[in-house]
CSV table of C-alpha atoms and ligand atoms in Angstrom, one decimal:
chain,number,residue,atom,x,y,z
V,77,MET,CA,-33.5,31.6,-58.9
V,78,SER,CA,-33.6,30.2,-55.4
V,79,PHE,CA,-34.4,32.5,-52.4
V,80,GLU,CA,-32.9,30.2,-49.9
V,81,TRP,CA,-29.8,32.2,-49.1
V,82,TRP,CA,-31.8,34.1,-46.5
V,83,ASP,CA,-31.7,31.4,-43.8
V,84,GLY,CA,-33.8,29.0,-45.8
V,85,PHE,CA,-36.8,31.3,-46.4
V,86,ASP,CA,-38.4,30.1,-49.6
V,87,SER,CA,-40.2,33.3,-50.8
V,88,ALA,CA,-39.6,36.9,-51.6
V,89,ASP,CA,-42.4,37.8,-49.2
V,90,LYS,CA,-40.8,36.1,-46.2
V,91,ILE,CA,-37.5,37.8,-46.9
V,92,VAL,CA,-39.1,41.2,-47.1
V,93,ILE,CA,-41.2,40.7,-44.0
V,94,SER,CA,-38.1,39.5,-42.1
V,95,ALA,CA,-36.2,42.5,-43.2
V,96,PHE,CA,-38.8,44.7,-41.5
V,97,LEU,CA,-38.9,42.6,-38.4
V,98,VAL,CA,-35.2,42.1,-37.8
V,99,GLN,CA,-34.3,45.7,-37.0
V,100,LEU,CA,-33.2,45.7,-33.4
V,101,THR,CA,-34.5,42.2,-32.9
V,102,LYS,CA,-32.7,38.8,-32.6
V,103,TRP,CA,-32.8,36.7,-35.8
V,104,GLU,CA,-34.2,33.7,-33.9
V,105,THR,CA,-37.2,35.6,-32.7
V,106,VAL,CA,-37.9,36.9,-36.2
V,107,LYS,CA,-37.6,33.4,-37.7
V,108,ASN,CA,-40.1,32.0,-35.1
V,109,VAL,CA,-42.6,34.8,-35.9
V,110,ILE,CA,-42.3,34.1,-39.6
V,111,LEU,CA,-42.8,30.3,-39.1
V,112,SER,CA,-45.9,31.1,-36.9
V,113,MET,CA,-47.3,33.4,-39.7
V,114,GLU,CA,-46.6,30.6,-42.2
V,115,ARG,CA,-48.6,28.1,-40.2
V,116,LYS,CA,-51.5,30.5,-40.2
V,117,GLY,CA,-51.3,31.1,-43.9
V,118,LEU,CA,-50.3,34.7,-43.4
V,119,SER,CA,-46.7,34.9,-44.6
V,120,SER,CA,-47.4,36.7,-47.8
V,121,LEU,CA,-47.8,40.4,-48.3
V,122,GLU,CA,-51.0,39.8,-50.3
V,123,GLU,CA,-52.6,38.2,-47.3
V,124,ILE,CA,-51.2,40.7,-44.8
V,125,ALA,CA,-52.7,43.6,-46.9
V,126,LYS,CA,-56.1,42.2,-46.1
V,127,LEU,CA,-55.6,42.4,-42.3
V,128,ASP,CA,-56.2,45.3,-39.9
V,129,ILE,CA,-53.5,46.8,-37.9
V,130,SER,CA,-54.4,45.1,-34.6
V,131,SER,CA,-54.2,41.6,-36.2
V,132,VAL,CA,-50.7,42.4,-37.6
V,133,GLU,CA,-49.6,43.7,-34.2
V,134,LYS,CA,-50.8,40.5,-32.5
V,135,MET,CA,-49.1,38.3,-35.0
V,136,ILE,CA,-45.6,40.0,-34.6
V,137,LYS,CA,-45.8,40.8,-30.9
V,138,PRO,CA,-42.6,38.9,-29.9
V,139,VAL,CA,-40.4,41.3,-31.9
V,140,ASN,CA,-39.1,44.6,-30.5
V,141,PHE,CA,-41.1,47.7,-31.5
V,142,TYR,CA,-43.9,45.5,-32.9
V,143,ARG,CA,-46.4,48.3,-33.1
V,144,THR,CA,-44.1,50.5,-35.3
V,145,LYS,CA,-43.2,47.4,-37.4
V,146,ALA,CA,-46.8,46.3,-37.8
V,147,ARG,CA,-47.7,49.7,-39.2
V,148,ARG,CA,-44.7,49.6,-41.6
V,149,ILE,CA,-45.4,46.1,-42.8
V,150,LEU,CA,-49.1,46.8,-43.4
V,151,ASN,CA,-48.3,50.0,-45.2
V,152,PHE,CA,-45.7,48.2,-47.3
V,153,ALA,CA,-48.1,45.3,-48.1
V,154,ARG,CA,-50.7,47.7,-49.3
V,155,PHE,CA,-48.2,49.6,-51.3
V,156,ALA,CA,-47.0,46.4,-53.0
V,157,LYS,CA,-50.6,45.5,-53.7
V,158,ASP,CA,-51.2,48.9,-55.3
V,159,MET,CA,-48.1,48.4,-57.4
V,160,GLY,CA,-49.5,45.2,-58.8
V,161,GLY,CA,-47.5,42.8,-56.6
V,162,LEU,CA,-44.2,42.5,-54.9
V,163,SER,CA,-42.4,41.4,-58.1
V,164,ASN,CA,-43.2,44.8,-59.6
V,165,VAL,CA,-41.5,46.5,-56.6
V,166,LEU,CA,-38.3,44.5,-56.4
V,167,LYS,CA,-36.6,46.0,-59.4
V,168,LEU,CA,-33.4,48.2,-59.4
V,169,GLU,CA,-35.3,50.9,-61.2
V,170,LYS,CA,-37.8,51.1,-58.3
V,171,ARG,CA,-35.1,51.6,-55.7
V,172,GLU,CA,-36.1,55.2,-55.0
V,173,VAL,CA,-39.7,54.3,-54.6
V,174,LEU,CA,-38.7,51.6,-52.2
V,175,LEU,CA,-36.6,54.1,-50.2
V,176,SER,CA,-39.6,56.3,-49.9
V,177,GLN,CA,-41.4,53.7,-47.9
V,178,ASP,CA,-41.5,54.0,-44.1
V,179,GLY,CA,-38.9,51.8,-42.4
V,180,VAL,CA,-36.9,51.1,-45.7
V,181,GLY,CA,-33.4,52.5,-45.4
V,182,GLU,CA,-30.6,51.9,-48.0
V,183,GLU,CA,-29.4,48.7,-46.4
V,184,THR,CA,-32.9,47.2,-46.2
V,185,ALA,CA,-33.7,48.3,-49.7
V,186,ASP,CA,-30.5,46.9,-51.2
V,187,SER,CA,-30.7,43.7,-49.2
V,188,ILE,CA,-34.2,42.9,-50.3
V,189,LEU,CA,-33.4,43.9,-53.9
V,190,LEU,CA,-30.5,41.4,-53.9
V,191,PHE,CA,-32.0,38.5,-52.0
V,192,ALA,CA,-35.7,38.8,-52.7
V,193,GLY,CA,-35.6,40.5,-56.1
V,194,HIS,CA,-32.3,38.9,-57.4
V,195,GLN,CA,-31.1,42.3,-58.5
V,196,LEU,CA,-27.4,43.0,-58.9
V,197,VAL,CA,-26.8,45.5,-56.1
V,198,PHE,CA,-24.4,45.1,-53.2
V,199,PRO,CA,-25.7,46.5,-49.8
V,200,ASN,CA,-23.3,49.0,-48.1
V,201,THR,CA,-23.2,47.6,-44.5
V,202,ASP,CA,-21.1,48.3,-41.5
V,203,TYR,CA,-20.0,44.6,-41.3
V,204,SER,CA,-18.8,44.6,-44.9
V,205,ARG,CA,-17.0,47.9,-44.5
V,206,ARG,CA,-15.2,46.8,-41.3
V,207,VAL,CA,-14.1,43.4,-42.7
V,208,ILE,CA,-12.9,44.8,-46.0
V,209,THR,CA,-11.2,47.7,-44.4
V,210,ARG,CA,-9.2,45.4,-42.2
V,211,VAL,CA,-8.4,42.8,-44.9
V,212,ILE,CA,-7.1,45.4,-47.4
V,213,GLY,CA,-5.5,47.6,-44.8
V,214,ARG,CA,-7.1,50.8,-46.2
V,215,GLU,CA,-10.0,52.7,-44.6
V,216,LEU,CA,-13.1,52.4,-46.6
V,217,LYS,CA,-16.2,54.5,-46.1
V,218,ARG,CA,-19.5,52.7,-45.8
V,219,ARG,CA,-20.9,54.3,-49.0
V,220,GLU,CA,-17.8,53.0,-50.9
V,221,VAL,CA,-18.4,49.3,-50.2
V,222,ALA,CA,-20.5,48.6,-53.2
V,223,SER,CA,-18.1,50.3,-55.6
V,224,PHE,CA,-15.2,48.4,-54.1
V,225,VAL,CA,-17.0,45.1,-54.6
V,226,LYS,CA,-17.9,46.1,-58.2
V,227,GLN,CA,-14.3,46.9,-59.0
V,228,ASN,CA,-12.8,43.8,-57.4
V,229,PHE,CA,-15.3,41.0,-57.9
V,230,ASN,CA,-17.3,39.5,-60.7
V,231,GLU,CA,-20.6,41.3,-61.2
V,232,ASP,CA,-22.6,38.2,-60.6
V,233,LEU,CA,-25.6,37.5,-58.4
V,234,TYR,CA,-24.2,34.4,-56.8
V,235,VAL,CA,-20.9,36.2,-56.0
V,236,TYR,CA,-22.7,39.1,-54.5
V,237,LYS,CA,-25.0,36.9,-52.3
V,238,VAL,CA,-22.1,34.8,-51.0
V,239,LEU,CA,-19.9,37.8,-50.4
V,240,HIS,CA,-22.6,39.7,-48.5
V,241,ALA,CA,-23.6,36.7,-46.4
V,242,GLY,CA,-19.9,35.8,-45.8
V,243,LEU,CA,-18.8,39.3,-44.8
V,244,GLY,CA,-21.7,39.6,-42.5
V,245,ALA,CA,-20.9,36.3,-40.9
V,246,VAL,CA,-17.2,37.2,-40.4
V,247,GLY,CA,-18.2,40.6,-39.0
V,248,LYS,CA,-20.6,39.1,-36.5
V,249,THR,CA,-18.5,36.2,-35.4
V,250,PHE,CA,-14.8,37.2,-35.6
V,251,CYS,CA,-14.3,40.7,-36.8
V,252,LEU,CA,-15.7,42.5,-33.8
V,253,LEU,CA,-15.4,46.2,-33.4
V,254,THR,CA,-12.9,45.9,-30.6
V,255,LYS,CA,-10.7,42.9,-30.1
V,256,PRO,CA,-11.3,41.0,-33.3
V,257,LYS,CA,-10.8,37.2,-33.0
V,258,CYS,CA,-8.2,37.0,-35.7
V,259,ASP,CA,-6.7,33.7,-34.4
V,260,ARG,CA,-10.0,32.0,-35.2
V,261,CYS,CA,-10.9,33.9,-38.4
V,262,PHE,CA,-10.6,32.0,-41.7
V,263,LEU,CA,-9.5,35.3,-43.4
V,264,LYS,CA,-6.4,35.6,-41.2
V,265,GLN,CA,-4.0,34.4,-44.0
V,266,VAL,CA,-5.0,37.2,-46.3
V,267,CYS,CA,-5.8,40.0,-43.8
V,268,GLU,CA,-3.5,43.0,-43.4
V,269,TYR,CA,-4.9,43.8,-39.9
V,270,ASN,CA,-4.0,40.3,-38.7
V,271,TYR,CA,-0.4,40.7,-40.0
V,272,ARG,CA,0.0,44.2,-38.6
V,273,TYR,CA,-1.6,43.9,-35.2
V,274,SER,CA,-2.2,40.4,-34.0
F,536,SF4,S1,-8.3,38.3,-39.5
F,536,SF4,FE1,-9.1,39.6,-37.8
F,536,SF4,S2,-9.2,41.7,-38.7
F,536,SF4,FE2,-9.0,40.2,-40.4
F,536,SF4,S3,-11.1,39.9,-41.0
F,536,SF4,FE3,-10.6,38.2,-39.6
F,536,SF4,S4,-11.2,39.0,-37.6
F,536,SF4,FE4,-11.2,40.7,-39.0
């Protein structure tokens, strides 16, 4: 199973590291930091677990809140090592253990389970909630996104990954919180909001 849905990253480790780094940071900055870690041979959690905190801080300094994130990544790398490796952590049945790690909220846990662990779980995100709510013309709560997807789409890894990535892209590019750009959105033909308000 390919990892490369996550902007071309080719390993579960890089996806997990980027998920920690991206909080409140531009994606381009995160990508550059991961590429730099890769050049130094330090883009795996196994290698990171051997480092001290100041080395991790130095390595990820361009991202916002790098000190907090360095501590979280190092803790997570050591946790994964204690669990016998990342592949033992990225399982649906380990979701609660994942959620108990510092810096891992529900969206992060479910995103890495789906994209790095290839587990069939759909992350409840604000982007997905907003786009689906507007397309179907019915208010959806964030916690209801995954069950809506389960009821209305094939329970299939490929479908879940495409849908999550697609809804995120539409949410960021067109379906803005105020003044959505419906005239340029490729969902306009099927979107209730567009018919009602544009
Ligand atoms: S058509 Fe408009 S409201 Fe509907 S999903 Fe696209 S941007 Fe959002």
